[in-house]
Short mmCIF file of C-alpha atoms in Angstrom, two decimals:
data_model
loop_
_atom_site.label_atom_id
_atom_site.label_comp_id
_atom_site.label_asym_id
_atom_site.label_seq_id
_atom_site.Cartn_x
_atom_site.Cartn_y
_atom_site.Cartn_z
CA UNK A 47 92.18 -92.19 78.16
CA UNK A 48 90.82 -95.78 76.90
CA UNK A 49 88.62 -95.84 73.81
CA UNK A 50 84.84 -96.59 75.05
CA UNK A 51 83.86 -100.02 73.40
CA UNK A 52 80.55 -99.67 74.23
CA UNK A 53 78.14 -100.23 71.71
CA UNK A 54 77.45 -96.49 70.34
CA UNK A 55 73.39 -95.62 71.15
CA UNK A 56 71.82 -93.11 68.68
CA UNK A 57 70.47 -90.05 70.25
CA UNK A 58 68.51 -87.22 69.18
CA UNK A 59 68.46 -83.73 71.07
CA UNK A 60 66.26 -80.74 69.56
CA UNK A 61 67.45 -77.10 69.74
CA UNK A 62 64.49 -75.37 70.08
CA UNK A 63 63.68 -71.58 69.55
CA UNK A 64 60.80 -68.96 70.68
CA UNK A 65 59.97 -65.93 68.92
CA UNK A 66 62.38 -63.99 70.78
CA UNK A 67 65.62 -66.08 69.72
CA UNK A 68 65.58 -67.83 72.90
CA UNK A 69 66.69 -71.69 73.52
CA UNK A 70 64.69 -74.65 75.23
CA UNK A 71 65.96 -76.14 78.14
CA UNK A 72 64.79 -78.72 79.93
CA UNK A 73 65.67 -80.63 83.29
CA UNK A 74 66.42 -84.10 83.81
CA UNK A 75 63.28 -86.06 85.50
CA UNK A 76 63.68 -88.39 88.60
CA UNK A 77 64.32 -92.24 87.96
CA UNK A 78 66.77 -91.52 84.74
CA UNK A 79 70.14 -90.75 85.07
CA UNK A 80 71.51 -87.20 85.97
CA UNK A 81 68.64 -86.52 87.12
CA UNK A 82 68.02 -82.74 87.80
CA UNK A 83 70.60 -81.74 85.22
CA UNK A 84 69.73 -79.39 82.51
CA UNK A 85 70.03 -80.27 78.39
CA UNK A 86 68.75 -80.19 75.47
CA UNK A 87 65.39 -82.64 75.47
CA UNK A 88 65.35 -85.62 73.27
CA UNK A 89 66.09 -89.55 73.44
CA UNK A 90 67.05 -92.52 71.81
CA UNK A 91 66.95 -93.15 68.18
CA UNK A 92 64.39 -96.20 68.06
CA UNK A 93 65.10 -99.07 65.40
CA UNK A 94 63.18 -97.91 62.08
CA UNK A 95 63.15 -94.29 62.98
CA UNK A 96 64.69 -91.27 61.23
CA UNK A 97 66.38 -88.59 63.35
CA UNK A 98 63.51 -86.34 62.30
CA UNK A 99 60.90 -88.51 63.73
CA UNK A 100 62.41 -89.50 67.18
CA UNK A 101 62.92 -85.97 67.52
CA UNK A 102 59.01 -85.61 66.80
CA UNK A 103 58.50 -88.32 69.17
CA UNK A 104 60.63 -87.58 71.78
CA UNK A 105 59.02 -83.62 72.11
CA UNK A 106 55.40 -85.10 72.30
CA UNK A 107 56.30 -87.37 74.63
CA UNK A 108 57.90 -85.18 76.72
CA UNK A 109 57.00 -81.98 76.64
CA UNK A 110 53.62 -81.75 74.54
CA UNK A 111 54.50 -80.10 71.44
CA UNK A 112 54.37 -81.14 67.85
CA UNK A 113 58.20 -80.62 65.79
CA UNK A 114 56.90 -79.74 62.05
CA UNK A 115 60.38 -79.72 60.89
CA UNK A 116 64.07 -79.78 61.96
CA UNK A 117 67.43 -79.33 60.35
CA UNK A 118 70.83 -80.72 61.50
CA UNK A 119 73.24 -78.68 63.37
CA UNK A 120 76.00 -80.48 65.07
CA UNK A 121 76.57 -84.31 65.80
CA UNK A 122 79.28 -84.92 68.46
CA UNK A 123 80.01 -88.23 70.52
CA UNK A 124 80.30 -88.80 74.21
CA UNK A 125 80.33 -91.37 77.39
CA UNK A 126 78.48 -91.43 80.11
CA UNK A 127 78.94 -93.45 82.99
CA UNK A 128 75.60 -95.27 81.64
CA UNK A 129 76.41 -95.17 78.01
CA UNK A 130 78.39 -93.96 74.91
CA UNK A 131 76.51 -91.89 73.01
CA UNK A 132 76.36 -90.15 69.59
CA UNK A 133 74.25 -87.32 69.89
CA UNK A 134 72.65 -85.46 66.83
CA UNK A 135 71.54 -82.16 67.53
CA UNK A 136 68.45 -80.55 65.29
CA UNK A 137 67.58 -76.78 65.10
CA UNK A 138 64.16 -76.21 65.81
CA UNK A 139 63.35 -72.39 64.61
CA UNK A 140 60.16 -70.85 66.46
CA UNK A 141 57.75 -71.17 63.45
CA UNK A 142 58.94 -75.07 62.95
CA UNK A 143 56.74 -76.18 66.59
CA UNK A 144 53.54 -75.88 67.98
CA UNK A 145 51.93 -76.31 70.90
CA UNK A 146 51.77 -75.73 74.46
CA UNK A 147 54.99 -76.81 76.50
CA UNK A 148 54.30 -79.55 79.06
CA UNK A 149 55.65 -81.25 81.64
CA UNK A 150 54.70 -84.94 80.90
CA UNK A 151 57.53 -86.32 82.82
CA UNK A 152 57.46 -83.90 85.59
CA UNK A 153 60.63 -82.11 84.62
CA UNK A 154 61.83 -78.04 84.37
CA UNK A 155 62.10 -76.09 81.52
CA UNK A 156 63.14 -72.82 80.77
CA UNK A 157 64.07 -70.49 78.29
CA UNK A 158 67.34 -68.97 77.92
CA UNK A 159 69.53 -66.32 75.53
CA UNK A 160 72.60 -67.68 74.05
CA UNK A 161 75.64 -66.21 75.30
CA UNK A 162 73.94 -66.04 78.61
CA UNK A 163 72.73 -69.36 80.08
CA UNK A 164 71.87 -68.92 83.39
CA UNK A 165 71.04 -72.51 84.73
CA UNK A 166 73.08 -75.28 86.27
CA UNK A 167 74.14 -77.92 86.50
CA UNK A 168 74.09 -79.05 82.68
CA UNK A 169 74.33 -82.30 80.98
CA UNK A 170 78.34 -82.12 79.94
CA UNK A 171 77.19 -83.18 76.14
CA UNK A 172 74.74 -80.46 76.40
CA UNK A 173 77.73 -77.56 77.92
CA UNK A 174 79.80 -78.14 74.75
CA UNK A 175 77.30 -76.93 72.82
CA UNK A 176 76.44 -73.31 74.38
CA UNK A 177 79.71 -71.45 72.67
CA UNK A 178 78.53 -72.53 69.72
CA UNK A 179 74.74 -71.35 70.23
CA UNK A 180 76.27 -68.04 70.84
CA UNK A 181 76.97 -67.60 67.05
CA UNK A 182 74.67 -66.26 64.50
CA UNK A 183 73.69 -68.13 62.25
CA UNK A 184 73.57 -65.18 59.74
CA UNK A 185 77.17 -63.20 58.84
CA UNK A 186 77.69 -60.69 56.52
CA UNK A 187 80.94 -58.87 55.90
CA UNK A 188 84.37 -60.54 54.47
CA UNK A 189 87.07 -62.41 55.37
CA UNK A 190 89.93 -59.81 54.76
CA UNK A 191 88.26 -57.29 56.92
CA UNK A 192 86.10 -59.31 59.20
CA UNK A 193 82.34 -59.97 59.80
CA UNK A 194 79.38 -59.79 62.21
CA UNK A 195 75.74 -60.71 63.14
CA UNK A 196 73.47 -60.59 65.69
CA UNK A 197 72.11 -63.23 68.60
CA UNK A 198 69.89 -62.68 71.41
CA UNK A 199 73.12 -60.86 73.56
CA UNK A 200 73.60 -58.51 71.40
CA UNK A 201 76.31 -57.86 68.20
CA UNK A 202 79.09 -60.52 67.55
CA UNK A 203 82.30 -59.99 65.58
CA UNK A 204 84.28 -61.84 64.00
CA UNK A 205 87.95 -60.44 63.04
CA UNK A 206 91.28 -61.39 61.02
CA UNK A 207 94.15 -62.30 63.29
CA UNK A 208 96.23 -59.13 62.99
CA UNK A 209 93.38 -57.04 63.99
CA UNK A 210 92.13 -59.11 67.25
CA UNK A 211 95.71 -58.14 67.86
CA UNK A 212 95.52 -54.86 67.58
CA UNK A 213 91.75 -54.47 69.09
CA UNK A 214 91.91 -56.56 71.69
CA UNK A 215 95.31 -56.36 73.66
CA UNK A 216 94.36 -53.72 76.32
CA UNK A 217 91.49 -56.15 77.45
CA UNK A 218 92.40 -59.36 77.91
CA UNK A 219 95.33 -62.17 77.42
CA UNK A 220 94.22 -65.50 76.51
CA UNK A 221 95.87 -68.49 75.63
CA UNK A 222 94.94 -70.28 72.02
CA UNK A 223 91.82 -72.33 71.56
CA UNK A 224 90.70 -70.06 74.93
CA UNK A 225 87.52 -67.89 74.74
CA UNK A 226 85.02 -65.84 77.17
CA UNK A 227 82.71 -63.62 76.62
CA UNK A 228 83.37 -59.60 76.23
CA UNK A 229 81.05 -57.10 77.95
CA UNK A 230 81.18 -53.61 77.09
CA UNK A 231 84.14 -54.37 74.33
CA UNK A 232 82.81 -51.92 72.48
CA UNK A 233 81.04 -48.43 73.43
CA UNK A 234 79.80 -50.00 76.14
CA UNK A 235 78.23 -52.66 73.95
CA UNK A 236 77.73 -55.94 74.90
CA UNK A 237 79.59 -58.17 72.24
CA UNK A 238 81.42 -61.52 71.48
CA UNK A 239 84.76 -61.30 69.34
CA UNK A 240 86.62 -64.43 68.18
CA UNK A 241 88.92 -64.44 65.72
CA UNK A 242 89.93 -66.08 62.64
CA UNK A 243 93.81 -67.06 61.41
CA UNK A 244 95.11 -68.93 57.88
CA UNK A 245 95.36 -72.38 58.63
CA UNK A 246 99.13 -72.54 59.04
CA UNK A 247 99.00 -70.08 61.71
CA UNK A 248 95.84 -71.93 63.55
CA UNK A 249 98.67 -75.21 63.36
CA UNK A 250 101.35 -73.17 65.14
CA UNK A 251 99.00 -72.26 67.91
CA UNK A 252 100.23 -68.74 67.92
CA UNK A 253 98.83 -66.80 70.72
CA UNK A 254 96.03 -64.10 70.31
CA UNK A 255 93.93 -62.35 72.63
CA UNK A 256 89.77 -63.00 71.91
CA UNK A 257 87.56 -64.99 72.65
CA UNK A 258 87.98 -68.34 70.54
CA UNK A 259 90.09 -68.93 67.46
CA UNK A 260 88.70 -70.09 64.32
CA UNK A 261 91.04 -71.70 61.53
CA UNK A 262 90.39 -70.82 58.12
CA UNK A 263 90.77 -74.65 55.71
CA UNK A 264 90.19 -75.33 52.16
CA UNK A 265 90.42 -78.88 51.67
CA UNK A 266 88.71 -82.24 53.90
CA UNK A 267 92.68 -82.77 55.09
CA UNK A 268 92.46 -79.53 56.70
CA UNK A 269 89.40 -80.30 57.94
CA UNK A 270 90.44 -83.36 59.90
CA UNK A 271 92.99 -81.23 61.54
CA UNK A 272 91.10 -79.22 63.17
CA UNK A 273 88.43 -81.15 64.72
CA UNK A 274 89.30 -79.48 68.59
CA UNK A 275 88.42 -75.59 66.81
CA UNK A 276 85.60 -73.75 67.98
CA UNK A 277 84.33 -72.94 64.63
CA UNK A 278 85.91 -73.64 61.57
CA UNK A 279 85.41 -71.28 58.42
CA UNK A 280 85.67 -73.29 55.05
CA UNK A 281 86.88 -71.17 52.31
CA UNK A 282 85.59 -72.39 48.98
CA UNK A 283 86.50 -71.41 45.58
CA UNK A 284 84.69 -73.87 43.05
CA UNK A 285 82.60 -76.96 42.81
CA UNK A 286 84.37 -79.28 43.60
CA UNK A 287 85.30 -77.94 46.91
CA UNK A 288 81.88 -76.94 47.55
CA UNK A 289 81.17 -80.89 46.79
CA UNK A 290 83.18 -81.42 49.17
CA UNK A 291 81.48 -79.18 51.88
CA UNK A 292 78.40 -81.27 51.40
CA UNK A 293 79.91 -84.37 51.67
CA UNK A 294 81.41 -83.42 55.25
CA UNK A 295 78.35 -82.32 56.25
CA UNK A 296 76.21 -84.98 55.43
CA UNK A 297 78.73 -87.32 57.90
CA UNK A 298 77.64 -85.01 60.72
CA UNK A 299 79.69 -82.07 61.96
CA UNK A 300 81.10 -81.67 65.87
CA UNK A 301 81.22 -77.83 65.86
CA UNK A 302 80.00 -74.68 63.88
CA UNK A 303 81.19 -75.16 60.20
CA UNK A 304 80.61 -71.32 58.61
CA UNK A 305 81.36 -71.58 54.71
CA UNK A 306 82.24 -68.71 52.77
CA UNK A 307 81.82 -68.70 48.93
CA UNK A 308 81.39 -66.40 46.22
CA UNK A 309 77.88 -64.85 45.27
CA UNK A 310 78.30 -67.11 42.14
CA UNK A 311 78.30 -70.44 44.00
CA UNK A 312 76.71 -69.32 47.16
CA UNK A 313 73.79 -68.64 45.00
CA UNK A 314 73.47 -72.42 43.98
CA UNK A 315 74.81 -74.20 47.02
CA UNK A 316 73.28 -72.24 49.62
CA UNK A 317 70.19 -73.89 50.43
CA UNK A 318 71.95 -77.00 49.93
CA UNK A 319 74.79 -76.30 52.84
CA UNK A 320 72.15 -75.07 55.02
CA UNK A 321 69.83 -77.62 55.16
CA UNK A 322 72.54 -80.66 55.97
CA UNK A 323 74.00 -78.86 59.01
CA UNK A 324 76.27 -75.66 57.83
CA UNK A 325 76.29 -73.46 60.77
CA UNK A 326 76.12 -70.03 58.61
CA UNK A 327 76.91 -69.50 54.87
CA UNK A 328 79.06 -65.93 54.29
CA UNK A 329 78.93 -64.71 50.95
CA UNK A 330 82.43 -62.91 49.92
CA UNK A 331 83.22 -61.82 46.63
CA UNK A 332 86.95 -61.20 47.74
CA UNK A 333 87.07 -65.20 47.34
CA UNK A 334 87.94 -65.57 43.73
CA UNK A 335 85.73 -68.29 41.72
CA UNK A 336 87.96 -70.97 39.77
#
């Protein structure tokens, strides 16, 4: 594949949330490109403006609503037959709006439950994205023994590598860097498991049976390996690394970065990690402070 020279247009996307965990989609209106396909609604990044505020202006224009505020999630790049984007996506929780949704373009919108889209066709920059929605964004447990949360589908677990082999074998085979999603994995439950691995094992794409595969790093060269994960857990140990955390962060992350810290230095870097894009922070103890 040939590198897209294209100039590289700035685009804003807002992932938007009702009371009942649920995502905004909206459709594509007649005239643009795509038209009819589903995504994420936002626009172009206008000379002068801050994500933040084409994302306000982009909603009012659209669909009616006023953004009070927004925090980064993921930033990934892509081409279109039309253009080469770099899309930065916001998170939009459902006491950061208000309003009244609209359709000022004529366009479609709907609600839907991550995990369990249900409309189609979508915009492909948009499809990347609804694995990762699928995640909560709040874990608790540890890294030795695993850890969960909750989204709109139900429970969602997270496991070490040795046990996804032992739990998951009688359901299904999947190749590395594959995932789907698991119905009734669990007492009839509906759930998600993925897995995590150290990151020399992640390297050696060793096979395991769930439904994505996330490495385990400690350090930005890890990091840049690993850029094709689903989610990537970042193990950090002092302040220095958890510098370093920031720093990625603030250059705009393509998928889920979950960073797991002691109480000690989750305590002071928390807020911080959150608010420039960290998918989830997991506080674990096991993870001795240096």
């Amino acid at each position: 594949m040939t590198e897209d020279t294209r100039p590289l247009v700035q685009v804003v996307a807002g992932i938007l949330f009702d009371q009942n965990g649920r995502y905004l989609l909206s459709s594509r209106p007649e005239g643009k490109p795509y038209a009819g396909w589903w995504e994420f609604a936002g626009g172009k990044v206008e000379a002068g403006e801050s994500d933040f505020q084409a994302l306000q202006r982009e909603f009012e224009e659209e669909l009616g609503i006023r953004i009070l505020a927004a925090t980064p999630w993921l930033t990934k790049v892509h081409s279109y037959e039309h253009a080469h984007v770099r899309l930065h996506f916001l998170w939009v929780e459902a006491d950061q709006w208000t309003g009244e949704i609209q359709s000022r373009e004529g366009q479609k919108w709907t609600w839907q439950k991550a995990g369990g889209f249900i409309v189609v066709p979508m915009l492909p920059a948009s499809s990347a994205l609804l694995h990762s929605l699928s995640i909560p964004r709040q874990l608790q447990g540890r890294l030795k023994s695993g850890f969960s949360g909750q989204n709109s589908m139900g429970e969602y677990h997270v496991v070490p590598y040795l046990s996804a082999q032992h739990q998951t074998a009688s359901a299904v085979l999947l190749e590395f860097d594959d995932w789907l999603e698991f119905d009734d994995w669990q007492q009839g439950k509906p759930i998600e498991a993925s897995s995590w691995l150290e990151f020399d094992d992640w390297q050696q794409r060793k096979p395991i049976e769930a439904s994505s595969v996330w490495p385990i790093i400690e350090n930005a060269e890890q990091w840049r390996q690993v850029q094709n994960a689903d989610a990537v857990v970042w193990k950090v140990a002092n302040e220095a690394a958890a510098g370093r955390v920031a720093d990625i962060l603030a250059q705009g992350v393509a998928m889920p970065l979950i960073v797991a810290a002691p109480e000690s230095l989750v305590s002071i870097y928390c807020e911080q990690w959150q608010s420039m894009g960290a998918h989830a922070v997991l506080t674990d103890n096991d993870i001795e402070a240096v």
